[in-house]
Amino acid sequence: MPIYSISLFYTNPTIDNKTFLIYQTSDLSSFSFFQRSTIREYITFISRILAERNNQGLRQQINPSTTTSTSDNNNYSNILCYIQHRLQSNLNICIITDPNYPSKIIFSLMYKILLEIEKKYSNKILQSLIQQDCQLQDCNEIENYLQKYQDPTKCPDDLNKIKIDLEETKTIMNQALNNILRRGEALDELVDKSEDLSMASRTFYTTAQSQNSTCCLLM
């Protein structure tokens, strides 16, 4: 039950609250080598959608296989998505995991990473970073977390020592992906417009949807 990816986004209040990807790491070793490029693109795509649409100060668990319409294809049964926004820093963190990974560990890990990034980088530094169209380069600690927490039964004890005030951060569990989208938005249209997806990935998505295929990790 691995963690597939950890993505950090910064919402810049000085640029129409636009959300920027500032760091991403992934472990896709459980997938075929030939699938990894497409899966990595989908991870970036879905993580960005969640970060752009997550409300301020909100923490959510999104189950993409739970839809609000019976006509939607159920092609998301292989993942769960977690997203948290921090008002103090305008940071969003998105973690995508196997659906059996314990949510308590993910919530604790998100909180831990956000606190560490806030201590390491000021809002001024983050704003300067996106103005230069750059991403964080020295986040070895996040890379280490990705590897340490691949197996939740072997997680370090330090996460259990983190005290999280659940009342301070509103949490929504088992949220439907459709509820995240803005009014009038359709996932198919977002796929067509996305700069994160190559033409090959868009074609693969369209084919999987038309065949109601469950072979694709995210779509």
PDB file of C-alpha atoms in Angstrom:
ATOM      1  CA  MET A   1       0.000   0.000   0.000  1.00  0.00           C
ATOM      2  CA  PRO A   2       2.423   2.675  -1.207  1.00  0.00           C
ATOM      3  CA  ILE A   3       2.461   6.455  -1.376  1.00  0.00           C
ATOM      4  CA  TYR A   4       2.619   7.358  -5.054  1.00  0.00           C
ATOM      5  CA  SER A   5       3.361  11.072  -4.912  1.00  0.00           C
ATOM      6  CA  ILE A   6       3.804  14.187  -2.778  1.00  0.00           C
ATOM      7  CA  SER A   7       3.156  17.561  -4.434  1.00  0.00           C
ATOM      8  CA  LEU A   8       3.536  21.064  -3.007  1.00  0.00           C
ATOM      9  CA  PHE A   9       1.676  24.070  -4.397  1.00  0.00           C
ATOM     10  CA  TYR A  10       1.833  27.766  -3.523  1.00  0.00           C
ATOM     11  CA  THR A  11      -1.174  30.028  -3.983  1.00  0.00           C
ATOM     12  CA  ASN A  12       0.060  33.547  -4.671  1.00  0.00           C
ATOM     13  CA  PRO A  13      -2.342  36.154  -3.259  1.00  0.00           C
ATOM     14  CA  THR A  14      -0.687  38.853  -5.365  1.00  0.00           C
ATOM     15  CA  ILE A  15      -1.447  37.085  -8.685  1.00  0.00           C
ATOM     16  CA  ASP A  16      -5.201  36.507  -8.544  1.00  0.00           C
ATOM     17  CA  ASN A  17      -4.656  33.637  -6.086  1.00  0.00           C
ATOM     18  CA  LYS A  18      -3.091  31.588  -8.870  1.00  0.00           C
ATOM     19  CA  THR A  19      -1.712  28.214  -7.752  1.00  0.00           C
ATOM     20  CA  PHE A  20       1.809  27.148  -8.711  1.00  0.00           C
ATOM     21  CA  LEU A  21       3.465  23.739  -8.446  1.00  0.00           C
ATOM     22  CA  ILE A  22       6.685  24.308  -6.509  1.00  0.00           C
ATOM     23  CA  TYR A  23       7.785  20.740  -5.758  1.00  0.00           C
ATOM     24  CA  GLN A  24       6.808  17.202  -6.645  1.00  0.00           C
ATOM     25  CA  THR A  25       8.261  13.775  -6.015  1.00  0.00           C
ATOM     26  CA  SER A  26       6.875  10.348  -6.820  1.00  0.00           C
ATOM     27  CA  ASP A  27       7.555   6.642  -6.490  1.00  0.00           C
ATOM     28  CA  LEU A  28       5.977   4.696  -9.333  1.00  0.00           C
ATOM     29  CA  SER A  29       8.149   1.626  -9.047  1.00  0.00           C
ATOM     30  CA  SER A  30       5.084  -0.573  -8.542  1.00  0.00           C
ATOM     31  CA  PHE A  31       3.986   0.169 -12.123  1.00  0.00           C
ATOM     32  CA  SER A  32       5.315  -0.987 -15.452  1.00  0.00           C
ATOM     33  CA  PHE A  33       8.153   1.143 -16.782  1.00  0.00           C
ATOM     34  CA  PHE A  34       6.095   1.929 -19.888  1.00  0.00           C
ATOM     35  CA  GLN A  35       3.173   3.224 -17.798  1.00  0.00           C
ATOM     36  CA  ARG A  36       5.131   5.550 -15.572  1.00  0.00           C
ATOM     37  CA  SER A  37       5.335   8.562 -17.865  1.00  0.00           C
ATOM     38  CA  THR A  38       1.569   8.648 -18.400  1.00  0.00           C
ATOM     39  CA  ILE A  39       0.840   8.007 -14.718  1.00  0.00           C
ATOM     40  CA  ARG A  40       3.234  10.780 -13.654  1.00  0.00           C
ATOM     41  CA  GLU A  41       1.418  13.231 -15.928  1.00  0.00           C
ATOM     42  CA  TYR A  42      -1.947  12.223 -14.494  1.00  0.00           C
ATOM     43  CA  ILE A  43      -0.637  12.643 -10.957  1.00  0.00           C
ATOM     44  CA  THR A  44       0.447  16.202 -11.752  1.00  0.00           C
ATOM     45  CA  PHE A  45      -2.871  16.898 -13.464  1.00  0.00           C
ATOM     46  CA  ILE A  46      -5.132  15.646 -10.668  1.00  0.00           C
ATOM     47  CA  SER A  47      -2.941  17.161  -7.924  1.00  0.00           C
ATOM     48  CA  ARG A  48      -3.122  20.576  -9.571  1.00  0.00           C
ATOM     49  CA  ILE A  49      -6.918  20.341  -9.931  1.00  0.00           C
ATOM     50  CA  LEU A  50      -7.266  19.593  -6.217  1.00  0.00           C
ATOM     51  CA  ALA A  51      -4.833  22.323  -5.134  1.00  0.00           C
ATOM     52  CA  GLU A  52      -6.551  24.951  -7.274  1.00  0.00           C
ATOM     53  CA  ARG A  53     -10.001  24.051  -5.958  1.00  0.00           C
ATOM     54  CA  ASN A  54      -9.311  23.298  -2.301  1.00  0.00           C
ATOM     55  CA  ASN A  55     -10.797  25.881   0.064  1.00  0.00           C
ATOM     56  CA  GLN A  56      -8.541  27.872   2.362  1.00  0.00           C
ATOM     57  CA  GLY A  57      -7.653  26.117   5.597  1.00  0.00           C
ATOM     58  CA  LEU A  58      -9.373  22.908   4.506  1.00  0.00           C
ATOM     59  CA  ARG A  59      -8.061  19.355   4.644  1.00  0.00           C
ATOM     60  CA  GLN A  60      -9.777  16.725   2.498  1.00  0.00           C
ATOM     61  CA  GLN A  61      -9.605  13.082   1.571  1.00  0.00           C
ATOM     62  CA  ILE A  62     -10.874  12.720  -1.995  1.00  0.00           C
ATOM     63  CA  ASN A  63     -12.064   9.369  -3.264  1.00  0.00           C
ATOM     64  CA  PRO A  64     -12.063   9.667  -7.078  1.00  0.00           C
ATOM     65  CA  SER A  65     -14.104   6.481  -7.399  1.00  0.00           C
ATOM     66  CA  THR A  66     -16.968   8.184  -5.528  1.00  0.00           C
ATOM     67  CA  THR A  67     -18.911  10.271  -8.026  1.00  0.00           C
ATOM     68  CA  THR A  68     -22.042  12.347  -7.857  1.00  0.00           C
ATOM     69  CA  SER A  69     -23.414  10.952 -11.092  1.00  0.00           C
ATOM     70  CA  THR A  70     -24.207   7.338 -11.925  1.00  0.00           C
ATOM     71  CA  SER A  71     -23.213   8.030 -15.529  1.00  0.00           C
ATOM     72  CA  ASP A  72     -19.572   8.677 -14.627  1.00  0.00           C
ATOM     73  CA  ASN A  73     -17.056   5.958 -15.324  1.00  0.00           C
ATOM     74  CA  ASN A  74     -15.608   4.408 -12.190  1.00  0.00           C
ATOM     75  CA  ASN A  75     -11.928   4.367 -13.199  1.00  0.00           C
ATOM     76  CA  TYR A  76     -10.427   5.669  -9.963  1.00  0.00           C
ATOM     77  CA  SER A  77     -10.621   2.690  -7.634  1.00  0.00           C
ATOM     78  CA  ASN A  78      -6.830   2.362  -7.324  1.00  0.00           C
ATOM     79  CA  ILE A  79      -6.071   5.610  -5.470  1.00  0.00           C
ATOM     80  CA  LEU A  80      -7.014   8.030  -2.729  1.00  0.00           C
ATOM     81  CA  CYS A  81      -6.063  11.709  -2.800  1.00  0.00           C
ATOM     82  CA  TYR A  82      -5.326  13.934   0.175  1.00  0.00           C
ATOM     83  CA  ILE A  83      -5.100  17.719   0.068  1.00  0.00           C
ATOM     84  CA  GLN A  84      -4.475  20.308   2.778  1.00  0.00           C
ATOM     85  CA  HIS A  85      -4.220  24.105   2.621  1.00  0.00           C
ATOM     86  CA  ARG A  86      -2.391  26.179   5.231  1.00  0.00           C
ATOM     87  CA  LEU A  87      -3.619  29.749   5.756  1.00  0.00           C
ATOM     88  CA  GLN A  88      -0.341  30.749   7.396  1.00  0.00           C
ATOM     89  CA  SER A  89       1.738  30.101   4.282  1.00  0.00           C
ATOM     90  CA  ASN A  90      -0.730  29.737   1.370  1.00  0.00           C
ATOM     91  CA  LEU A  91       0.739  26.276   0.787  1.00  0.00           C
ATOM     92  CA  ASN A  92      -1.234  23.280  -0.446  1.00  0.00           C
ATOM     93  CA  ILE A  93       0.101  19.761  -0.146  1.00  0.00           C
ATOM     94  CA  CYS A  94      -1.372  16.885  -2.130  1.00  0.00           C
ATOM     95  CA  ILE A  95      -0.509  13.249  -1.444  1.00  0.00           C
ATOM     96  CA  ILE A  96      -1.781  10.390  -3.623  1.00  0.00           C
ATOM     97  CA  THR A  97      -1.770   6.900  -2.172  1.00  0.00           C
ATOM     98  CA  ASP A  98      -2.988   3.364  -2.451  1.00  0.00           C
ATOM     99  CA  PRO A  99      -6.613   3.280  -1.167  1.00  0.00           C
ATOM    100  CA  ASN A 100      -5.643   1.003   1.741  1.00  0.00           C
ATOM    101  CA  TYR A 101      -3.028   3.370   3.162  1.00  0.00           C
ATOM    102  CA  PRO A 102      -4.077   4.570   6.669  1.00  0.00           C
ATOM    103  CA  SER A 103      -5.479   8.098   6.424  1.00  0.00           C
ATOM    104  CA  LYS A 104      -4.293   9.047   9.932  1.00  0.00           C
ATOM    105  CA  ILE A 105      -0.666   8.644   8.857  1.00  0.00           C
ATOM    106  CA  ILE A 106      -1.187  10.726   5.711  1.00  0.00           C
ATOM    107  CA  PHE A 107      -2.858  13.572   7.613  1.00  0.00           C
ATOM    108  CA  SER A 108       0.012  13.578  10.106  1.00  0.00           C
ATOM    109  CA  LEU A 109       2.603  13.481   7.334  1.00  0.00           C
ATOM    110  CA  MET A 110       0.979  16.384   5.471  1.00  0.00           C
ATOM    111  CA  TYR A 111       0.957  18.457   8.635  1.00  0.00           C
ATOM    112  CA  LYS A 112       4.601  17.625   9.360  1.00  0.00           C
ATOM    113  CA  ILE A 113       5.783  18.532   5.847  1.00  0.00           C
ATOM    114  CA  LEU A 114       3.836  21.801   5.768  1.00  0.00           C
ATOM    115  CA  LEU A 115       5.313  22.902   9.098  1.00  0.00           C
ATOM    116  CA  GLU A 116       8.837  22.116   7.944  1.00  0.00           C
ATOM    117  CA  ILE A 117       8.439  23.975   4.639  1.00  0.00           C
ATOM    118  CA  GLU A 118       6.964  26.981   6.443  1.00  0.00           C
ATOM    119  CA  LYS A 119       9.970  27.128   8.758  1.00  0.00           C
ATOM    120  CA  LYS A 120      12.405  26.772   5.876  1.00  0.00           C
ATOM    121  CA  TYR A 121      10.850  29.179   3.348  1.00  0.00           C
ATOM    122  CA  SER A 122       9.142  32.508   3.958  1.00  0.00           C
ATOM    123  CA  ASN A 123       6.239  33.766   1.839  1.00  0.00           C
ATOM    124  CA  LYS A 124       8.654  36.283   0.346  1.00  0.00           C
ATOM    125  CA  ILE A 125      10.979  33.521  -0.835  1.00  0.00           C
ATOM    126  CA  LEU A 126       8.081  31.490  -2.273  1.00  0.00           C
ATOM    127  CA  GLN A 127       6.726  34.500  -4.147  1.00  0.00           C
ATOM    128  CA  SER A 128      10.174  35.225  -5.557  1.00  0.00           C
ATOM    129  CA  LEU A 129      10.456  31.589  -6.633  1.00  0.00           C
ATOM    130  CA  ILE A 130       7.275  31.594  -8.715  1.00  0.00           C
ATOM    131  CA  GLN A 131       8.052  34.991 -10.193  1.00  0.00           C
ATOM    132  CA  GLN A 132      11.185  33.399 -11.623  1.00  0.00           C
ATOM    133  CA  ASP A 133       9.154  30.381 -12.779  1.00  0.00           C
ATOM    134  CA  CYS A 134      11.291  28.082 -10.611  1.00  0.00           C
ATOM    135  CA  GLN A 135      10.633  25.206  -8.235  1.00  0.00           C
ATOM    136  CA  LEU A 136      12.205  24.246  -4.925  1.00  0.00           C
ATOM    137  CA  GLN A 137      15.445  22.375  -5.459  1.00  0.00           C
ATOM    138  CA  ASP A 138      16.605  21.382  -1.976  1.00  0.00           C
ATOM    139  CA  CYS A 139      13.774  19.341  -0.482  1.00  0.00           C
ATOM    140  CA  ASN A 140      15.655  16.168   0.331  1.00  0.00           C
ATOM    141  CA  GLU A 141      13.539  15.788   3.466  1.00  0.00           C
ATOM    142  CA  ILE A 142      10.412  15.270   1.339  1.00  0.00           C
ATOM    143  CA  GLU A 143      12.202  12.693  -0.777  1.00  0.00           C
ATOM    144  CA  ASN A 144      13.199  10.917   2.420  1.00  0.00           C
ATOM    145  CA  TYR A 145       9.624  10.982   3.727  1.00  0.00           C
ATOM    146  CA  LEU A 146       8.356   9.448   0.509  1.00  0.00           C
ATOM    147  CA  GLN A 147      10.693   6.504   0.964  1.00  0.00           C
ATOM    148  CA  LYS A 148      10.307   6.148   4.742  1.00  0.00           C
ATOM    149  CA  TYR A 149       6.534   5.955   4.633  1.00  0.00           C
ATOM    150  CA  GLN A 150       6.061   3.562   1.748  1.00  0.00           C
ATOM    151  CA  ASP A 151       5.168   0.862   4.251  1.00  0.00           C
ATOM    152  CA  PRO A 152       2.795   2.289   6.905  1.00  0.00           C
ATOM    153  CA  THR A 153       3.582  -0.577   9.282  1.00  0.00           C
ATOM    154  CA  LYS A 154       7.196   0.620   9.428  1.00  0.00           C
ATOM    155  CA  CYS A 155       6.602   4.352   9.800  1.00  0.00           C
ATOM    156  CA  PRO A 156       8.899   6.130  12.268  1.00  0.00           C
ATOM    157  CA  ASP A 157       7.414   6.805  15.688  1.00  0.00           C
ATOM    158  CA  ASP A 158       7.816  10.577  15.367  1.00  0.00           C
ATOM    159  CA  LEU A 159       4.505  10.895  13.515  1.00  0.00           C
ATOM    160  CA  ASN A 160       2.679   9.478  16.504  1.00  0.00           C
ATOM    161  CA  LYS A 161       4.133  12.289  18.624  1.00  0.00           C
ATOM    162  CA  ILE A 162       2.678  15.059  16.440  1.00  0.00           C
ATOM    163  CA  LYS A 163      -0.309  16.662  18.115  1.00  0.00           C
ATOM    164  CA  ILE A 164      -2.875  17.812  15.564  1.00  0.00           C
ATOM    165  CA  ASP A 165      -5.825  19.894  16.651  1.00  0.00           C
ATOM    166  CA  LEU A 166      -8.507  18.352  14.456  1.00  0.00           C
ATOM    167  CA  GLU A 167     -10.914  21.144  15.345  1.00  0.00           C
ATOM    168  CA  GLU A 168      -8.443  23.752  14.093  1.00  0.00           C
ATOM    169  CA  THR A 169      -8.386  22.324  10.566  1.00  0.00           C
ATOM    170  CA  LYS A 170     -11.708  21.364   9.035  1.00  0.00           C
ATOM    171  CA  THR A 171     -11.495  17.869   7.563  1.00  0.00           C
ATOM    172  CA  ILE A 172     -13.747  16.298   4.932  1.00  0.00           C
ATOM    173  CA  MET A 173     -13.469  12.555   4.432  1.00  0.00           C
ATOM    174  CA  ASN A 174     -14.401  10.483   1.368  1.00  0.00           C
ATOM    175  CA  GLN A 175     -15.169  13.556  -0.703  1.00  0.00           C
ATOM    176  CA  ALA A 176     -16.399  12.937  -4.268  1.00  0.00           C
ATOM    177  CA  LEU A 177     -14.141  14.276  -7.015  1.00  0.00           C
ATOM    178  CA  ASN A 178     -17.093  15.939  -8.729  1.00  0.00           C
ATOM    179  CA  ASN A 179     -17.735  17.989  -5.603  1.00  0.00           C
ATOM    180  CA  ILE A 180     -14.272  19.507  -5.943  1.00  0.00           C
ATOM    181  CA  LEU A 181     -14.851  20.779  -9.447  1.00  0.00           C
ATOM    182  CA  ARG A 182     -16.214  24.263  -9.923  1.00  0.00           C
ATOM    183  CA  ARG A 183     -19.770  24.756 -11.081  1.00  0.00           C
ATOM    184  CA  GLY A 184     -20.110  23.948 -14.759  1.00  0.00           C
ATOM    185  CA  GLU A 185     -16.737  22.198 -14.987  1.00  0.00           C
ATOM    186  CA  ALA A 186     -16.369  18.729 -16.508  1.00  0.00           C
ATOM    187  CA  LEU A 187     -13.310  16.547 -16.063  1.00  0.00           C
ATOM    188  CA  ASP A 188     -13.183  15.740 -19.782  1.00  0.00           C
ATOM    189  CA  GLU A 189     -12.883  19.451 -20.576  1.00  0.00           C
ATOM    190  CA  LEU A 190     -10.134  19.927 -17.999  1.00  0.00           C
ATOM    191  CA  VAL A 191      -8.212  17.045 -19.584  1.00  0.00           C
ATOM    192  CA  ASP A 192      -8.461  18.703 -22.998  1.00  0.00           C
ATOM    193  CA  LYS A 193      -7.183  22.032 -21.649  1.00  0.00           C
ATOM    194  CA  SER A 194      -4.485  20.725 -19.324  1.00  0.00           C
ATOM    195  CA  GLU A 195      -0.867  21.661 -19.981  1.00  0.00           C
ATOM    196  CA  ASP A 196       0.231  18.820 -17.689  1.00  0.00           C
ATOM    197  CA  LEU A 197      -0.932  16.115 -20.110  1.00  0.00           C
ATOM    198  CA  SER A 198       0.721  15.201 -23.377  1.00  0.00           C
ATOM    199  CA  MET A 199      -1.315  14.389 -26.465  1.00  0.00           C
ATOM    200  CA  ALA A 200      -0.591  10.708 -25.901  1.00  0.00           C
ATOM    201  CA  SER A 201      -1.983  10.883 -22.363  1.00  0.00           C
ATOM    202  CA  ARG A 202      -5.111  12.714 -23.519  1.00  0.00           C
ATOM    203  CA  THR A 203      -5.679  10.054 -26.165  1.00  0.00           C
ATOM    204  CA  PHE A 204      -5.177   7.290 -23.605  1.00  0.00           C
ATOM    205  CA  TYR A 205      -7.687   8.966 -21.284  1.00  0.00           C
ATOM    206  CA  THR A 206     -10.287   9.254 -24.048  1.00  0.00           C
ATOM    207  CA  THR A 207      -9.826   5.597 -25.023  1.00  0.00           C
ATOM    208  CA  ALA A 208     -10.065   4.412 -21.408  1.00  0.00           C
ATOM    209  CA  GLN A 209     -13.248   6.411 -20.855  1.00  0.00           C
ATOM    210  CA  SER A 210     -14.913   5.140 -24.029  1.00  0.00           C
ATOM    211  CA  GLN A 211     -14.138   1.546 -23.028  1.00  0.00           C
ATOM    212  CA  ASN A 212     -15.081   2.143 -19.385  1.00  0.00           C
ATOM    213  CA  SER A 213     -11.638   0.790 -18.616  1.00  0.00           C
ATOM    214  CA  THR A 214     -10.334   0.387 -15.077  1.00  0.00           C
ATOM    215  CA  CYS A 215      -6.775  -0.229 -16.118  1.00  0.00           C
ATOM    216  CA  CYS A 216      -5.685   3.372 -15.853  1.00  0.00           C
ATOM    217  CA  LEU A 217      -4.527   4.468 -12.414  1.00  0.00           C
ATOM    218  CA  LEU A 218      -6.079   7.927 -12.300  1.00  0.00           C
ATOM    219  CA  MET A 219      -8.461   8.135 -15.211  1.00  0.00           C
TER     220      MET A 219
END
